[in-house]
Short mmCIF file of C-alpha atoms in Angstrom, two decimals:
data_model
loop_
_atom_site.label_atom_id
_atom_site.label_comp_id
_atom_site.label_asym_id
_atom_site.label_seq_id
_atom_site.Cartn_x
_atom_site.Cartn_y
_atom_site.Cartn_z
CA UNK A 1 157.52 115.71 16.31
CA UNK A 2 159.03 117.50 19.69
CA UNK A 3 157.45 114.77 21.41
CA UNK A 4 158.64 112.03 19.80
CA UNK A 5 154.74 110.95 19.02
CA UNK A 6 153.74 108.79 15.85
CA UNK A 7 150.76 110.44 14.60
CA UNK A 8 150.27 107.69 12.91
CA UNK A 9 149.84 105.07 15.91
CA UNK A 10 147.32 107.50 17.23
CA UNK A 11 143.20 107.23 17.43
CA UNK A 12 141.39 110.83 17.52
CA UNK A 13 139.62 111.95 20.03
CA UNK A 14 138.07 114.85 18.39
CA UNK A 15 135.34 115.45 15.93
CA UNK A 16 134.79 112.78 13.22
CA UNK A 17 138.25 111.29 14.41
CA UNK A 18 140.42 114.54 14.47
CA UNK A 19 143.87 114.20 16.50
CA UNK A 20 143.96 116.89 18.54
CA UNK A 21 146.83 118.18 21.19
CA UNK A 22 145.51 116.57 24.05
CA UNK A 23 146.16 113.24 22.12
CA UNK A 24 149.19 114.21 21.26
CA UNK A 25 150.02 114.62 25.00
CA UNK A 26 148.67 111.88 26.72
CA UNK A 27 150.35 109.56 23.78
CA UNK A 28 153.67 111.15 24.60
CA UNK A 29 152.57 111.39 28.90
CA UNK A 30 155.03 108.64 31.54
CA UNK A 31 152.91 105.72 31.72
CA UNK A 32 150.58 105.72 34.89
CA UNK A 33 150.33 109.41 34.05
CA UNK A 34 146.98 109.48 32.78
CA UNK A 35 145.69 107.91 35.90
CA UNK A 36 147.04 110.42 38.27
CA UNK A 37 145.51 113.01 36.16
CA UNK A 38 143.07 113.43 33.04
CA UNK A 39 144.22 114.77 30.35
CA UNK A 40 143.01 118.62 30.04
CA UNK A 41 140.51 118.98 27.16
CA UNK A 42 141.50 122.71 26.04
CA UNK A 43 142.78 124.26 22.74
CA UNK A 44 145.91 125.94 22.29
CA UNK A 45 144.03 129.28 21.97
CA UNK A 46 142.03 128.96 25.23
CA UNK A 47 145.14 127.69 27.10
CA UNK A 48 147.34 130.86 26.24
CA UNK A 49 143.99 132.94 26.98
CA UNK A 50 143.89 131.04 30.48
CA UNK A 51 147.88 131.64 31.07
CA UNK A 52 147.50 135.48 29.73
CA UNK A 53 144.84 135.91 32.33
CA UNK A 54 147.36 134.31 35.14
CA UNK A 55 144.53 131.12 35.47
CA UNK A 56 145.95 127.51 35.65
CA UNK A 57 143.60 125.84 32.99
CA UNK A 58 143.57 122.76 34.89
CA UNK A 59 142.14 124.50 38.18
CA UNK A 60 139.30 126.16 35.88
CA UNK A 61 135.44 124.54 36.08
CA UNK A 62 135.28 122.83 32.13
CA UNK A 63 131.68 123.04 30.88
CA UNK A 64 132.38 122.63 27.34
CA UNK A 65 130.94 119.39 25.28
CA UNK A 66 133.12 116.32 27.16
CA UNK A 67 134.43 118.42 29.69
CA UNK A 68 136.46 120.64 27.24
CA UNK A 69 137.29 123.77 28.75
CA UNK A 70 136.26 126.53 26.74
CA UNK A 71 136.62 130.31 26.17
CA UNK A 72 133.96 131.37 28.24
CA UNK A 73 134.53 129.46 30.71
CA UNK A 74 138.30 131.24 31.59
CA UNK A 75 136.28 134.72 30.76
CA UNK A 76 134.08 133.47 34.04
CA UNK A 77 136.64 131.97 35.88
CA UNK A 78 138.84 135.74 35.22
CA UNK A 79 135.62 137.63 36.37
CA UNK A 80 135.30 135.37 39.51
CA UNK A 81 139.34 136.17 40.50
CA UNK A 82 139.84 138.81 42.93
CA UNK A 83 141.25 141.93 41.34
CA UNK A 84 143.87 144.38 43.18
CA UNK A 85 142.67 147.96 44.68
CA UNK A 86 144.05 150.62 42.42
CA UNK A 87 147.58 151.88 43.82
CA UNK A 88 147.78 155.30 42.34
CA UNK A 89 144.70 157.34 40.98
CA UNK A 90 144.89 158.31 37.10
CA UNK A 91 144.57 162.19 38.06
CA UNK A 92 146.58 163.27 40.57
CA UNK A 93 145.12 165.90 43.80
CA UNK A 94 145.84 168.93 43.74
CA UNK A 95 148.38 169.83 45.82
CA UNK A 96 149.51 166.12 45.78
CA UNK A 97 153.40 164.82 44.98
CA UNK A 98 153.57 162.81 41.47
CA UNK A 99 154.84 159.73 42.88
CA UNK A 100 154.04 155.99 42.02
CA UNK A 101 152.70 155.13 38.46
CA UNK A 102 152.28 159.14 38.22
CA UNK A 103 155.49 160.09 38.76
CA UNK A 104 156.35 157.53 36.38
CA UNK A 105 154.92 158.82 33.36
CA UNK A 106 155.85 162.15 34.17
CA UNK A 107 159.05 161.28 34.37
CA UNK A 108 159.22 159.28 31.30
CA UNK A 109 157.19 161.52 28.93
CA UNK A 110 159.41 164.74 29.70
CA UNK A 111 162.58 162.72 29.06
CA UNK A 112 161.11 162.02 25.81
CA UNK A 113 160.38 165.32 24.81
CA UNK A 114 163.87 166.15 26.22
CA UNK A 115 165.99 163.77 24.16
CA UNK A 116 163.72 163.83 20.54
CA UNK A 117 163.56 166.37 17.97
CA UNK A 118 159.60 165.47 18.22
CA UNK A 119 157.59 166.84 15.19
CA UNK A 120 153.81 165.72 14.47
CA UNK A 121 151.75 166.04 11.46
CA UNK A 122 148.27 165.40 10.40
CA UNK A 123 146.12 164.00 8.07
CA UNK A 124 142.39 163.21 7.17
CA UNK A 125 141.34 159.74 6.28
CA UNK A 126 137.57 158.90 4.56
CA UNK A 127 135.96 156.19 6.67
CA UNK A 128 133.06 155.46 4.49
CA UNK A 129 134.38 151.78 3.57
CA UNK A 130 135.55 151.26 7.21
CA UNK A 131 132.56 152.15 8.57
CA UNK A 132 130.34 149.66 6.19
CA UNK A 133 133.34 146.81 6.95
CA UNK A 134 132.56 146.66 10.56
CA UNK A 135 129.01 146.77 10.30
CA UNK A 136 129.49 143.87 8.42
CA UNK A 137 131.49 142.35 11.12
CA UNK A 138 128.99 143.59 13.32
CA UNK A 139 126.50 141.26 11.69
CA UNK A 140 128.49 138.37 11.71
CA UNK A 141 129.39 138.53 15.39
CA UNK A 142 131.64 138.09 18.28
CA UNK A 143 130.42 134.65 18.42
CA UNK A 144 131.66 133.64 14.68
CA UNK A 145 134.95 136.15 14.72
CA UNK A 146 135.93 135.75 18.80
CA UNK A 147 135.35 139.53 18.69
CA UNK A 148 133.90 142.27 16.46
CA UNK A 149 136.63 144.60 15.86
CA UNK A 150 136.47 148.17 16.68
CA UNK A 151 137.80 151.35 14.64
CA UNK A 152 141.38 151.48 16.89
CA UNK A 153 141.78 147.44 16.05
CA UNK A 154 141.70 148.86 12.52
CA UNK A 155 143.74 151.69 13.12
CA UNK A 156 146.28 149.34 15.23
CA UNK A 157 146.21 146.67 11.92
CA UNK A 158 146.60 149.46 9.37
CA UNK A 159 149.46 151.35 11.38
CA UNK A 160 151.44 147.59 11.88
CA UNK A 161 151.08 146.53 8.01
CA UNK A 162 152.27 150.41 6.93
CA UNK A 163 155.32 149.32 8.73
CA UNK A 164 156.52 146.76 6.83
CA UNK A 165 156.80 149.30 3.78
CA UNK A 166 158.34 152.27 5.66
CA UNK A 167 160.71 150.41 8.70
CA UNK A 168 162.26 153.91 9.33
CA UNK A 169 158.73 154.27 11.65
CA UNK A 170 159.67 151.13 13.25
CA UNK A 171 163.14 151.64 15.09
CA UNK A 172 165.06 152.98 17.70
CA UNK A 173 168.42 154.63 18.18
CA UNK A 174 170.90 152.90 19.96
CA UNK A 175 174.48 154.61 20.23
CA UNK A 176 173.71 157.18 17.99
CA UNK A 177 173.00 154.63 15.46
CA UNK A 178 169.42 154.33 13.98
CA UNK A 179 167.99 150.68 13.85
CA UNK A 180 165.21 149.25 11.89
CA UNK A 181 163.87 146.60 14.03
CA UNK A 182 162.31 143.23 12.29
CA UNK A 183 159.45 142.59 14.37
CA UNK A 184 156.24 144.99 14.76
CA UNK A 185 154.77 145.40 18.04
CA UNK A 186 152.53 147.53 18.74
CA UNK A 187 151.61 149.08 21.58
CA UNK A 188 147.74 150.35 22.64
CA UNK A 189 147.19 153.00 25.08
CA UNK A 190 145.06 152.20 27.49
CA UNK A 191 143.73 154.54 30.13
CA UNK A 192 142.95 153.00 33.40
CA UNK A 193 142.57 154.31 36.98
CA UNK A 194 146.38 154.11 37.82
CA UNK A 195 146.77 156.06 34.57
CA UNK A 196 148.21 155.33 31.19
CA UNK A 197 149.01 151.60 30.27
CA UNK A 198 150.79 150.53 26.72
CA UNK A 199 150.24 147.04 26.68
CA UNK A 200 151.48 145.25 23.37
CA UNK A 201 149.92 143.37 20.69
CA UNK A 202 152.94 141.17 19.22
CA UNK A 203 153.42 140.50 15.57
CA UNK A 204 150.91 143.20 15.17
CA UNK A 205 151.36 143.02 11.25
CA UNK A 206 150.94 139.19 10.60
CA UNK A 207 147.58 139.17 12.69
CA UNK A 208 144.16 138.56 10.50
CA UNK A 209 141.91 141.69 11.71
CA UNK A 210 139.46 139.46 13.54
CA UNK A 211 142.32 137.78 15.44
CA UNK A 212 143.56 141.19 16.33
CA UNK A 213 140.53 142.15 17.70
CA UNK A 214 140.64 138.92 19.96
CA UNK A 215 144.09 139.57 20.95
CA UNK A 216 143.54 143.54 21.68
CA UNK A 217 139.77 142.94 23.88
CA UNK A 218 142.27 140.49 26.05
CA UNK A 219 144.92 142.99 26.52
CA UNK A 220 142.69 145.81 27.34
CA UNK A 221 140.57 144.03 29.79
CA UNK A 222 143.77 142.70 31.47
CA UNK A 223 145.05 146.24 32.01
CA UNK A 224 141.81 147.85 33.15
CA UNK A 225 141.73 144.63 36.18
CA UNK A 226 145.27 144.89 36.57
CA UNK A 227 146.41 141.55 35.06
CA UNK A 228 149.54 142.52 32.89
CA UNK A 229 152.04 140.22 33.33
CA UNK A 230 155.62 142.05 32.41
CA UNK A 231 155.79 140.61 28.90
CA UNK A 232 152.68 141.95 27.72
CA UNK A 233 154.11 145.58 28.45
CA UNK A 234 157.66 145.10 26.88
CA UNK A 235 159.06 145.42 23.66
CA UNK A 236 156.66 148.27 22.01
CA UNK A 237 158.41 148.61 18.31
CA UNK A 238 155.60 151.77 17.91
CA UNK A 239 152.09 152.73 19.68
CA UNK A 240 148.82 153.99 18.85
CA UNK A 241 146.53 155.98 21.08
CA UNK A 242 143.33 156.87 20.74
CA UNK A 243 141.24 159.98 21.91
CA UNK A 244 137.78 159.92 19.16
CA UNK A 245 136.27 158.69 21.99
CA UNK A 246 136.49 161.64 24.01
CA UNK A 247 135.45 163.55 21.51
CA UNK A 248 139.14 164.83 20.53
CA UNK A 249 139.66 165.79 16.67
CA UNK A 250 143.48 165.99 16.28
CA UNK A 251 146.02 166.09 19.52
CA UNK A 252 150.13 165.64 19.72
CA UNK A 253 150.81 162.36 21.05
CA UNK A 254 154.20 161.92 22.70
CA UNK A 255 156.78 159.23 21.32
CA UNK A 256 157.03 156.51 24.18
CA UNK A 257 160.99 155.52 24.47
CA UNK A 258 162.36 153.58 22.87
CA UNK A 259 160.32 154.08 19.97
CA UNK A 260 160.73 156.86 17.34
CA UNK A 261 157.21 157.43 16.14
CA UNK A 262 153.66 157.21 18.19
CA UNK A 263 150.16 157.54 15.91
CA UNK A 264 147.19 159.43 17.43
CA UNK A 265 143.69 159.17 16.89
CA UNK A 266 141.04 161.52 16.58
CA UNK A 267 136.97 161.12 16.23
CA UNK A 268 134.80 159.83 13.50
CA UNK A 269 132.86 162.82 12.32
CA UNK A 270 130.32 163.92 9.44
CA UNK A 271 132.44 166.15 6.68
CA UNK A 272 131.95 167.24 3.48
CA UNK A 273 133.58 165.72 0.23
CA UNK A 274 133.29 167.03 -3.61
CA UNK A 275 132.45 165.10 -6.53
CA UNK A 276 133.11 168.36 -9.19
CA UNK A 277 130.50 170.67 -8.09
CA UNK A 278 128.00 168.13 -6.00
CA UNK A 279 128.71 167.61 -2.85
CA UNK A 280 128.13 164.48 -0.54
CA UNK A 281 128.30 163.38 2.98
CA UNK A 282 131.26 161.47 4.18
CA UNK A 283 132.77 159.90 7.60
CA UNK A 284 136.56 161.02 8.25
CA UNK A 285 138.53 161.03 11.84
CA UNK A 286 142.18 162.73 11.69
CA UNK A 287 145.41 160.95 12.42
CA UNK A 288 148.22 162.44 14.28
CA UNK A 289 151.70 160.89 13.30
CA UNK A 290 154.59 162.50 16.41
CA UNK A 291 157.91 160.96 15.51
CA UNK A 292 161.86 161.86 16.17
CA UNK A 293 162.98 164.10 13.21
CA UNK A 294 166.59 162.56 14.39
CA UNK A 295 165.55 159.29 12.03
CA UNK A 296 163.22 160.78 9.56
CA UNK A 297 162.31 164.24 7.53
CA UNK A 298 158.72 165.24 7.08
CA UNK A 299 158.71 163.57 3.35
CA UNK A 300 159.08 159.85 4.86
CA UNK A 301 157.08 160.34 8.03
CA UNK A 302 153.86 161.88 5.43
CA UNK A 303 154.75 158.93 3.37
CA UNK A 304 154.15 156.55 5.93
CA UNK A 305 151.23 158.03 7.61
CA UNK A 306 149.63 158.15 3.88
CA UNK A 307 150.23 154.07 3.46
CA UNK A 308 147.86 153.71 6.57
CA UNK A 309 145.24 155.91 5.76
CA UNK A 310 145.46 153.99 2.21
CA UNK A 311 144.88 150.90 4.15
CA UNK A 312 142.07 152.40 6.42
CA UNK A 313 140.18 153.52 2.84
CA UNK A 314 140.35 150.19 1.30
CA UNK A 315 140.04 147.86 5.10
CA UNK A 316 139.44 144.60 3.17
CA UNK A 317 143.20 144.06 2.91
CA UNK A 318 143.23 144.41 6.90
CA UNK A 319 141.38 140.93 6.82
CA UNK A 320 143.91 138.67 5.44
#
């Protein structure tokens, strides 16, 4: 329809007949067009993946079935691009000035603490369920999903859906006015050797868990090779961060400005739950919900943080 193209006038090119967007294109392509150039074979998906990675799909070797360009073939094509010597180390000397991406963060995480009344709570969640749901996925694999989803792409899901019930998480002040934004972005810490990254995963809520997996592996390999383009850092709504993998139980995250709230992380660990008098093994990790009391008392903040761990203890909602 933006093209102006008759679907209807059109033969498929794709299996058993299927129009695809390349048809699309070269119906609605300047004549002489498609002599100049072929038309590049390459889904929607694996073109944004291309243009996320800063590749020009039509410069990358196509091995796919007819010369389609696939997935793995911009994964290759990413490996094969020369990626830029680390500016600033993560850890600064000792001794040594806190400049660059250091200084930075410095900067910008004691002006948070400066300007927010910051207050964090915590809270136990059962993994059992989550646990058995991604070994599931597990079995199933990256090949049938895009990617197997890990325990912070169901932490990041759970967190964006809880959202949409309690907005007050998901705003900002402006003028001294609070604001309850529409969209839910969420942004991931990632720790790389210039130091902490928060790229975002848009429409965080909407996302399918499988396709927020997909969307979260691209982001973080991006950061750790230096690939973030300036929109996949902007526009955070709220952030997650996650330590369990360092062995860390419970911590304080710091709110990252704009935002009002920030949810930490902690490890998956053996505990003990009661059924009356008999007790049985169980898997639990600890969340760690920091947000401004400026916007929110402890009742709504506990309120919130108790709709994801809800979420996290029954995950097969986190799949639609």
């Amino acid at each position: 329809k933006e093209l102006g193209v008759d679907l209807t006038r059109l033969t498929g090119s794709g299996p058993g007949g299927r129009i695809v967007s390349e048809d699309v294109e070269a119906a609605a392509a300047p004549a002489g067009s498609a002599a100049a150039a072929p038309p590049l074979l390459a889904s929607y998906t694996v073109r944004r993946l291309a243009e996320r990675l800063g590749l020009d799909p039509a410069a990358v070797p196509a091995t796919g079935p007819g010369g389609r360009l696939t997935r793995d073939d911009v994964l290759a094509a990413a490996r094969r691009a020369p990626v830029a010597a680390p500016a600033t180390p993560a850890t600064p000397a000792a001794g040594e000035r806190l400049t660059g991406v250091r200084g930075l963060i410095a900067e910008r995480m004691v002006r948070s603490l400066q300007e927010m009344a910051q207050l964090t709570l915590t809270m136990d969640v059962d993994m059992d369920r989550a646990v058995e749901l991604r070994r599931q996925l597990a079995e199933i694999g990256a090949a049938e999903l895009g990617a197997v989803p890990t325990y912070t792409d169901m932490l990041v899901a759970a967190a964006a859906r809880a959202l949409r019930a309690h907005p007050v998480m998901n705003s900002r002040i402006a003028d001294g006015t609070v604001e309850h934004l529409d969209a839910i972005h969420v942004g991931l810490a990632v720790a790389t050797d210039r130091g902490l990254t928060v790229p975002v995963v848009r429409d965080a809520d909407t996302l399918p868990l499988p396709d927020l997996a997909v969307r979260t592996a691209e982001l973080a390999a991006l950061a750790r090779e230096h690939r973030l383009r300036l929109p996949d850092l902007e526009g955070a709504t709220f952030s997650v961060t996650n330590l369990g993998m360092f062995g860390v139980d419970m911590f304080t995250p710091i709110v990252n400005p704009p935002n009002v709230a920030i949810l930490g992380v902690g490890r998956l660990r053996d505990d003990t739950a009661w059924d009356g008098d008999t007790p049985r093994r169980v898997t639990r990790l600890t969340l760690s919900l920091t947000w401004d009391h400026r916007v929110a008392d402890g009742a709504p903040a506990a309120e919130y943080c108790r709709a994801v761990k809800e979420l996290l203890e029954q995950p097969l909602r986190l799949l639609a």
